[in-house]
Coordinates of C-alpha atoms in Angstrom, one line a residue:
M1 CA 27.2 -9.6 13.5
A2 CA 25.4 -9.6 10.2
V3 CA 24.1 -6.7 7.9
L4 CA 22.0 -7.8 5.4
L5 CA 21.9 -5.3 2.5
E6 CA 18.7 -6.2 0.2
A7 CA 17.5 -4.6 -3.2
P8 CA 13.8 -3.9 -2.5
P9 CA 11.5 -6.5 -3.5
F10 CA 9.8 -5.0 -6.7
F11 CA 9.6 -8.6 -8.4
N12 CA 10.6 -11.8 -7.8
G13 CA 14.1 -13.4 -7.7
N14 CA 13.4 -14.9 -11.2
H15 CA 13.0 -11.7 -13.1
S16 CA 16.5 -11.6 -15.4
L17 CA 17.1 -8.0 -14.7
F18 CA 16.7 -8.6 -10.7
S19 CA 18.6 -12.2 -10.3
S20 CA 22.0 -10.8 -10.1
A21 CA 21.9 -8.2 -7.6
R22 CA 19.0 -9.3 -5.0
T23 CA 21.4 -9.9 -2.1
T24 CA 24.5 -8.7 -0.8
S25 CA 25.3 -10.1 2.9
I26 CA 28.1 -8.3 4.6
S27 CA 29.5 -10.2 7.9
C28 CA 31.2 -7.9 10.6
S29 CA 31.8 -11.1 12.8
A30 CA 35.0 -12.4 13.9
S31 CA 34.4 -15.7 12.2
S32 CA 33.6 -14.4 8.6
V33 CA 35.6 -12.1 7.9
P34 CA 38.5 -11.8 6.0
P35 CA 42.1 -13.5 7.4
N36 CA 43.6 -10.2 6.3
I37 CA 41.8 -8.1 8.9
P38 CA 43.1 -7.9 12.1
D39 CA 40.8 -8.8 15.0
D40 CA 41.6 -5.3 17.0
K41 CA 40.0 -3.7 13.6
I42 CA 36.8 -5.4 13.3
T43 CA 34.1 -2.5 14.3
D44 CA 30.5 -3.5 13.2
L45 CA 29.8 -1.2 10.4
N46 CA 32.7 0.8 10.6
S47 CA 34.7 -2.1 8.4
L48 CA 32.9 -0.7 5.8
T49 CA 34.6 3.1 5.9
T50 CA 37.6 1.3 7.6
Y51 CA 37.8 -0.8 4.3
P52 CA 36.7 1.3 1.8
D53 CA 36.6 -1.2 -1.0
R54 CA 34.3 -2.9 1.0
S55 CA 32.1 -0.1 0.7
R56 CA 32.6 0.8 -2.7
D57 CA 31.8 -3.5 -3.3
R58 CA 28.4 -2.6 -1.9
R59 CA 27.8 0.8 -3.8
K60 CA 28.2 -0.9 -7.4
V61 CA 25.8 -3.6 -6.1
V62 CA 23.3 -0.7 -5.4
R63 CA 24.0 1.4 -8.4
L64 CA 23.6 -1.7 -11.1
A65 CA 20.9 -3.1 -9.1
W66 CA 19.3 0.5 -9.7
E67 CA 20.6 0.9 -13.5
K68 CA 19.0 -2.6 -14.1
L69 CA 15.5 -0.9 -12.9
V70 CA 15.5 2.0 -15.0
R71 CA 16.5 -0.2 -18.2
W72 CA 13.4 -2.0 -17.0
S73 CA 11.0 1.0 -16.8
N74 CA 12.2 2.0 -20.3
F75 CA 11.4 -0.9 -21.6
W76 CA 8.4 -1.3 -20.7
R77 CA 7.0 2.3 -21.1
S78 CA 8.1 2.3 -24.4
R79 CA 6.7 -1.4 -25.0
N80 CA 3.2 -0.3 -23.4
R81 CA 3.3 3.3 -24.8
T82 CA -0.6 3.3 -26.3
D83 CA -2.8 6.5 -28.4
V84 CA -5.4 6.5 -25.8
L85 CA -4.8 10.2 -24.4
E86 CA -4.4 10.9 -28.1
R87 CA -7.3 9.2 -29.4
T88 CA -9.9 11.2 -26.2
N89 CA -11.1 14.0 -27.0
K90 CA -13.9 14.9 -24.4
V91 CA -13.8 13.9 -21.1
V92 CA -17.2 14.2 -18.7
V93 CA -16.7 14.4 -15.0
L94 CA -19.9 14.0 -13.1
G95 CA -19.8 16.4 -9.8
G96 CA -18.0 19.7 -8.7
G97 CA -16.7 19.1 -5.3
S98 CA -13.0 18.9 -4.1
F99 CA -12.0 16.0 -5.5
G100 CA -14.1 15.9 -9.1
T101 CA -12.2 19.4 -9.7
A102 CA -8.8 18.5 -8.6
M103 CA -9.6 15.2 -11.8
A104 CA -10.9 17.6 -14.0
A105 CA -7.9 19.8 -13.7
H106 CA -5.5 16.9 -13.6
V107 CA -6.9 15.4 -17.0
A108 CA -7.4 18.5 -18.4
N109 CA -3.5 19.4 -18.1
R110 CA -3.1 15.7 -20.0
K111 CA -3.9 17.4 -22.9
A112 CA -4.3 21.2 -23.9
D113 CA -7.2 20.6 -26.5
L114 CA -8.8 18.1 -24.1
E115 CA -12.0 19.0 -23.7
V116 CA -13.2 18.5 -20.1
H117 CA -16.8 19.0 -18.9
M118 CA -17.6 19.5 -15.6
L119 CA -21.2 18.6 -14.9
L120 CA -22.7 20.6 -11.8
R121 CA -26.1 21.5 -10.0
D122 CA -24.9 24.9 -8.9
S123 CA -25.3 27.4 -11.9
V124 CA -23.2 30.1 -9.8
V125 CA -19.9 27.7 -9.7
C126 CA -20.6 26.6 -13.5
E127 CA -20.2 30.6 -13.7
S128 CA -17.6 31.1 -11.8
I129 CA -15.1 27.9 -13.8
N130 CA -16.6 29.2 -17.2
E131 CA -15.1 33.1 -17.0
N132 CA -12.7 33.1 -14.3
H133 CA -11.4 29.5 -14.1
I134 CA -11.7 28.9 -10.6
N135 CA -14.4 26.7 -8.5
C136 CA -15.6 29.4 -6.2
K137 CA -16.7 26.9 -3.7
Y138 CA -13.3 24.9 -3.9
F139 CA -10.1 25.8 -4.8
S140 CA -10.8 29.4 -5.1
E141 CA -7.0 29.9 -4.7
Y142 CA -6.2 27.4 -7.8
K143 CA -6.8 28.4 -11.3
L144 CA -8.2 25.6 -13.6
P145 CA -6.9 25.0 -16.8
D146 CA -8.8 26.7 -19.7
N147 CA -9.9 23.6 -21.3
V148 CA -12.4 22.8 -18.3
I149 CA -15.8 23.5 -19.3
A150 CA -18.9 23.8 -16.9
T151 CA -22.4 23.2 -17.3
T152 CA -25.8 22.5 -15.7
D153 CA -26.9 20.5 -18.8
P154 CA -26.6 16.8 -18.6
K155 CA -27.0 16.4 -22.5
A156 CA -24.2 19.0 -23.5
A157 CA -21.9 17.6 -21.1
L158 CA -22.5 13.9 -22.1
L159 CA -22.9 14.5 -25.8
G160 CA -19.6 12.7 -27.6
A161 CA -17.6 12.4 -24.5
D162 CA -15.1 9.4 -24.6
Y163 CA -15.2 8.5 -20.6
C164 CA -16.9 9.7 -17.7
L165 CA -15.3 10.0 -14.5
H166 CA -17.9 10.1 -11.5
A167 CA -17.5 12.1 -8.7
V168 CA -20.7 12.2 -6.8
P169 CA -21.0 11.0 -3.2
V170 CA -22.4 7.5 -2.7
Q171 CA -25.5 8.2 -1.0
F172 CA -26.6 10.8 -3.9
S173 CA -25.6 8.7 -7.2
S174 CA -28.5 6.6 -7.7
S175 CA -30.8 9.5 -8.1
L176 CA -28.3 11.6 -10.4
L177 CA -27.7 8.9 -12.4
E178 CA -31.0 8.0 -12.9
G179 CA -32.1 11.5 -14.0
I180 CA -29.7 11.1 -16.7
A181 CA -29.8 7.9 -17.9
E182 CA -31.5 9.0 -21.2
F183 CA -28.3 11.4 -21.9
V184 CA -25.7 8.1 -21.3
D185 CA -24.2 6.5 -24.3
P186 CA -24.4 2.6 -23.5
G187 CA -20.9 2.1 -24.3
L188 CA -19.4 5.1 -22.5
P189 CA -17.2 4.1 -19.8
F190 CA -17.8 5.3 -16.2
I191 CA -14.4 5.6 -14.1
S192 CA -15.7 5.6 -10.7
L193 CA -13.9 8.2 -8.2
S194 CA -16.5 7.6 -5.4
K195 CA -15.8 5.5 -2.1
G196 CA -18.0 3.8 0.0
L197 CA -21.1 1.8 0.5
E198 CA -24.8 3.1 -0.1
L199 CA -26.9 3.2 3.2
N200 CA -29.9 0.5 3.4
T201 CA -29.2 -1.4 0.3
L202 CA -25.2 -1.8 1.1
R203 CA -24.5 -1.4 -2.7
V204 CA -20.9 -0.5 -3.9
M205 CA -20.6 2.0 -7.2
S206 CA -19.8 -1.1 -9.4
Q207 CA -23.7 -2.5 -8.7
I208 CA -25.5 1.0 -8.3
I209 CA -23.8 2.6 -11.9
P210 CA -25.4 0.1 -14.2
Q211 CA -28.8 -0.4 -12.0
A212 CA -29.4 3.4 -12.2
L213 CA -28.6 3.3 -16.0
K214 CA -30.7 0.4 -16.6
N215 CA -27.5 -1.2 -18.6
P216 CA -26.0 -4.3 -16.8
R217 CA -23.1 -3.8 -19.8
Q218 CA -22.4 -0.4 -18.5
P219 CA -18.0 0.0 -19.0
F220 CA -16.7 -0.3 -15.5
V221 CA -13.7 1.2 -13.8
A222 CA -13.2 1.6 -10.2
L223 CA -10.4 4.1 -8.8
S224 CA -9.0 4.4 -5.5
G225 CA -6.0 4.9 -3.5
P226 CA -4.4 7.7 -1.6
S227 CA -5.7 10.8 -3.0
F228 CA -6.3 14.2 -0.8
A229 CA -7.9 16.2 -3.5
L230 CA -5.5 19.2 -3.0
E231 CA -2.5 17.3 -2.9
L232 CA -3.7 16.4 -6.4
M233 CA -3.7 20.1 -7.2
K234 CA -1.1 20.5 -5.8
K235 CA 0.8 17.8 -7.8
L236 CA 2.2 16.0 -5.4
P237 CA 3.3 12.8 -6.5
T238 CA 1.0 9.7 -5.5
A239 CA -0.3 6.4 -6.5
M240 CA -3.9 5.2 -7.5
V241 CA -5.1 2.1 -8.6
V242 CA -7.9 1.3 -11.3
A243 CA -9.6 -2.0 -11.8
S244 CA -12.1 -3.4 -14.0
K245 CA -13.0 -6.6 -15.2
D246 CA -12.6 -5.5 -18.6
K247 CA -8.3 -5.6 -18.9
K248 CA -8.3 -3.4 -21.9
L249 CA -10.7 -1.0 -20.3
A250 CA -8.4 -0.5 -17.1
N251 CA -5.3 -0.2 -19.3
A252 CA -7.0 2.5 -20.9
A253 CA -7.9 4.4 -18.1
Q254 CA -4.5 3.7 -16.5
Q255 CA -3.3 5.1 -19.9
L256 CA -5.8 8.5 -19.6
L257 CA -5.1 9.0 -16.0
A258 CA -1.4 8.4 -15.6
S259 CA 1.3 11.4 -15.4
S260 CA 4.5 12.4 -14.0
H261 CA 2.9 12.5 -10.3
L262 CA 0.0 10.1 -10.5
R263 CA 1.3 6.5 -11.1
I264 CA -1.5 4.3 -11.9
S265 CA -1.5 0.3 -11.4
T266 CA -4.4 -1.9 -12.9
S267 CA -6.5 -4.7 -10.8
S268 CA -9.3 -7.1 -12.3
D269 CA -10.4 -7.1 -8.5
V270 CA -13.1 -4.5 -8.5
T271 CA -14.5 -5.9 -5.4
G272 CA -11.5 -5.9 -3.7
V273 CA -10.6 -2.0 -4.6
E274 CA -14.1 -0.8 -3.9
I275 CA -14.3 -2.6 -0.7
A276 CA -11.1 -1.6 0.2
G277 CA -11.9 2.0 -0.3
A278 CA -14.5 1.9 1.7
L279 CA -13.5 0.7 4.7
K280 CA -9.8 3.0 4.7
N281 CA -12.1 6.3 4.9
V282 CA -13.6 5.0 8.0
L283 CA -9.9 4.1 9.4
A284 CA -9.2 7.4 8.5
I285 CA -11.6 8.6 11.0
A286 CA -10.0 6.1 13.6
A287 CA -6.7 7.6 12.7
G288 CA -7.8 10.9 13.2
I289 CA -9.1 10.2 16.7
V290 CA -5.7 8.5 17.4
E291 CA -4.4 11.7 16.3
G292 CA -6.7 14.2 18.2
M293 CA -6.3 12.0 21.6
N294 CA -2.4 12.1 21.2
L295 CA -2.1 8.9 21.5
G296 CA 1.4 8.5 19.9
N297 CA 3.3 6.8 16.8
N298 CA 2.7 3.3 18.0
S299 CA -0.4 3.7 18.6
M300 CA -1.1 5.1 15.1
A301 CA 0.5 2.1 13.6
A302 CA -1.2 -0.6 15.6
L303 CA -4.5 1.2 14.2
V304 CA -3.2 1.1 10.6
A305 CA -2.5 -2.7 11.2
Q306 CA -5.3 -3.6 13.0
G307 CA -7.5 -1.8 10.3
C308 CA -5.8 -3.5 7.7
S309 CA -6.5 -7.1 8.9
E310 CA -10.4 -5.8 9.4
I311 CA -10.4 -4.8 5.7
R312 CA -8.9 -8.4 4.4
W313 CA -11.1 -10.4 6.7
L314 CA -14.4 -8.4 5.3
A315 CA -12.8 -8.7 1.9
T316 CA -12.3 -12.0 1.1
K317 CA -15.7 -12.7 2.3
V318 CA -17.5 -10.3 -0.4
A319 CA -16.9 -11.2 -4.1
E320 CA -18.0 7.3 2.4
G321 CA -16.3 8.2 5.4
V322 CA -19.1 8.9 8.2
S323 CA -21.8 8.0 5.7
T324 CA -20.1 4.3 5.0
A325 CA -19.3 3.3 9.0
G326 CA -23.0 2.1 9.6
A327 CA -23.0 0.4 6.3
V328 CA -19.8 -1.3 6.7
I329 CA -20.9 -2.8 10.0
A330 CA -23.9 -4.1 8.5
L331 CA -22.2 -5.4 5.9
A332 CA -19.8 -7.3 8.4
Q333 CA -22.7 -8.7 10.3
K334 CA -24.2 -10.4 7.0
Y335 CA -20.9 -12.2 6.8
N336 CA -20.4 -12.8 10.3
V337 CA -16.8 -10.7 10.4
K338 CA -15.8 -9.0 13.6
M339 CA -14.6 -5.5 12.8
P340 CA -13.8 -4.1 16.3
V341 CA -12.1 -0.9 15.2
L342 CA -14.6 0.1 12.5
T343 CA -17.4 -0.7 14.9
A344 CA -16.3 1.5 17.3
V345 CA -15.6 4.1 14.8
A346 CA -19.5 3.7 13.9
R347 CA -20.2 4.0 17.5
I348 CA -18.2 6.9 18.1
I349 CA -20.2 8.9 15.1
D350 CA -23.4 8.0 16.2
N351 CA -22.4 9.3 19.7
E352 CA -22.7 6.2 21.8
L353 CA -19.3 5.7 22.9
T354 CA -16.5 8.4 23.3
P355 CA -13.0 8.1 21.9
K356 CA -11.8 7.5 25.4
K357 CA -13.9 4.7 26.1
A358 CA -13.7 3.5 22.6
V359 CA -10.2 3.0 22.9
L360 CA -10.1 1.4 26.4
E361 CA -12.7 -1.4 25.4
L362 CA -10.4 -2.1 22.0
M363 CA -7.4 -2.5 24.8
R364 CA -9.3 -4.7 26.4
L365 CA -10.2 -7.3 24.0
P366 CA -9.1 -10.9 23.9
Q367 CA -5.8 -11.4 22.7
V368 CA -6.4 -13.6 19.4
E369 CA -4.3 -15.2 17.1
E370 CA -3.8 -13.1 14.1
V371 CA -5.3 -14.4 10.7

């Protein structure tokens, strides 16, 4: 019996920092153990404790691999350190929902003298934020940083802003942006926090924003990833990705948003990040159905695997939640992509299929080769 202890594949084996500690193989079979170990002492993994030298060797390999990882991390952090945050004086957040509020608090906490302006429609919420430092509609139990300022005036909010975090639901984004376009600087970078496809048009935010602002060159970044607003407010660790066709802009967004509890990766695949962000919201609904029906962990794991496959199938053809489901299926039909799980979710939402019936039908689908 052989047990393989392998360092996590953070990087390929050619990286100099990892090449010396990639894999350690411990063999516990009678034919491969050292000759000085009696046959009656061979007891699978127990040999690691029976013969402590071997256990110490394994721990040494792991320790060296970890130390190299830390050195590599420190080297790249020092090399990639920029002054983006230092140069940023004002950030505007469009929208005062849960995620917009959480991101406003997150960015404001990055730098005490950074002005974070939230552009809202509700004057009552504005007053609550400015006077009591709480969003009385969302997270009333959490105090916002003092440098978060709320306003209903788009001109005041956008004037002199260095970055704009767009946190308005996709379905309302176009009309809002058209209404404030005259106050938007053509060079203002938009970091979209909104996930989903616009109904009827099937547009994503990278299309909606420049078209609504009548500026095809408006700098754009898409942000996506596991990002429950409440957990962000609690400063629980997570990781997201920022995607832009402009590598320098993606790096700037990374430096602006990354913190000790929020890891930010960069990507140039804007379409892939946006499509995956839209579809994962639909998949989350399916996960909720599985949880509610008490179908078990196996079903949940199978759902996630199938859902990820469907996301990949559609993403290779194209360069929110309940509202997105129907639009996703329309997009899939356009490119002749079969998406059984996500289609079932759309039919459940439309009250045309019960969750139980959907599960039965999905289980009866033909057994096909996985792509």
